[in-house]
Amino acid sequence: MQLDCVIRGGTVVNADGVSSADVGIVGEKIVALGSALPAARREIDARGRLVMPGGVDSHCHIEQVSSFGIMCADDFHSATVSAAFGGTTTVIPFCAQHRGDRIPEVLADYHRRAAEKAVIDYGFHLIVANPDGDTLARDLPEAIETGIRSFKIFMTYDRMRLHDEQILDVLMTARSHGALVMVHAENHGIISWLAGRMVGQGRVAPRYHAICHTRSSEAEAINRVIALAEVVDTPILIVHVSTIEGVAAIREAQARGVKVYGETCPQYLFLTARDIDRGLEGAMFCCSPPPRDEAAQEACWQGLKDGALAVYSSDHAPYRYDASGKLPKGEKTTFKEMANGVPGLELRLPLLFSQGVGSGRISLPEFVNLTATRHAEIYGLSAKGRIAPGCDADIAIWDPTRRVKIDAALLHDNTGYTPYAGRELTGWPVVVLARGEQLIDQDAAPGVIRAERGRGRFLARERSDALRPAGQVIPEVAQLSQWGDSL
Ligand code: DUC
Ligand code: ZN
Ligand code: ZN
């Protein structure tokens, strides 16, 4: 067979192991893995380099309006360009329903904007803020039919949060039609009550944000939503887990047989609340939940190691340090008014590689699993996240020795700063292919991306194993005959 491209002489890393192999590509697909593959039209020399699946970032906010009505700094072009430079070749951002929005219109709007601009492939999750009768009976099942197989729900934020009965409704719909429910788990009452007191006392600096979002608020909400998921035996995924207690609650539930997945993000491994404690500039480190302390970082690392946390995503939520984002009221902005979130699409992989693989905390296969393979498995993208015949040729070739000092000017998103400025990382993606097209070659053309706007494709996601109920209905509920098979 005439190969279009061979990546020759590299070390191929998959979630199940490391091997020395050439990778043969025809068109958009990987077709062969082996030694001494025949000459191809295009040859990429990967000697001394790691050949890894492009990252799959299953949690990022792109061209999305927050519940405060603030548009984030990246559109589908800048965000996907930034992702590609960081070695990520698939993203799953959110289509956000706000109260009063109709879901079909929300979806059409995001589809249109992404199709015009994305340079890498993308799926969508759907944020559900208004689970009324039509939404549950018609709009969510229809969205699932189109391959949007995950919903995000919030337990906090005045304009987004669902109460327990609404959460049960969404869980039941997800169970019946095959979707995963992602949960922003923080106790609203604790946070808003504390924030009200702080603001009343004139304590309005960013550091009070971290104080109001207590560890207990995360722990309570995670435990509560796990209890709700158990009632209807529906798999859930807790996003952006940040605390010792949160990781422990997920691990305990998993040990009981509950199907609950966890996610953590760079900000919970590499930042602490001390980063926020620098006056107004702390706003650049403010996200929800907030970074905690070294012990919490350790718990998150441990969770990634033992599977309590299945995936490591960016939660890229970019807001500029100006009136368009973090500081709507300039220097008078209180922590309650500033947009929540930090950028991370481009540095997600380099940070974990340098600090995780480089320090020996995680192995290369674990790195690939946490950044690509597990995302693809859980979110139903069987052609992504692996270097294997039949998979899409989405590949990042890494120079494991390249040292890079982080500076916002190096990055390609529109945030204008990075919380990781000044850090020295070792290991960097130098060549990036997406469905066989070489988008980036940092050796031949540093800082250049060759990718047509809109080349990225929408990915209708499959019904993955993660969506299958555990088969563990609590006995009292199982006896309710009217629920019968629908449970
Ligand atoms: N939740 C997120 O997942 N991202 C940004 C802000 C938030 O509350
Ligand atoms: Zn969230
Ligand atoms: Zn998020």
Coordinates of N, CA and C and ligand atoms in Angstrom, one line a residue, residues 59 61 152 157 184 240 288 315 317 340, ligand 1:
H59 N -12.9 19.4 28.7 CA -13.5 20.4 29.4 C -12.9 21.7 29.1
H61 N -14.0 26.0 27.8 CA -15.1 26.9 27.4 C -14.6 27.8 26.3
K152 N -23.8 19.3 31.2 CA -23.3 19.8 32.4 C -24.3 20.5 33.2
Y157 N -24.3 29.0 41.5 CA -24.6 30.1 40.6 C -26.1 30.4 40.5
H184 N -21.0 20.3 38.2 CA -20.2 21.4 38.9 C -20.8 21.3 40.4
H240 N -13.8 19.3 37.6 CA -12.8 20.1 38.4 C -12.8 19.9 39.9
S288 N -13.4 28.7 39.8 CA -14.3 28.0 40.7 C -14.3 26.5 40.4
D315 N -10.3 22.9 31.7 CA -11.3 23.9 32.2 C -10.8 25.3 31.7
A317 N -11.1 28.6 30.7 CA -12.1 29.6 30.8 C -11.5 31.0 30.8
N340 N -15.1 34.2 36.3 CA -14.4 33.0 37.0 C -13.7 32.2 35.9
Ligands
DUC1 N1 -17.0 26.2 36.2 C1 -16.3 25.8 35.2 O1 -16.4 24.6 34.9 N2 -15.5 26.6 34.5 C2 -15.4 27.9 34.7 C3 -16.2 28.4 35.8 C4 -17.0 27.4 36.5 O2 -17.7 27.7 37.5

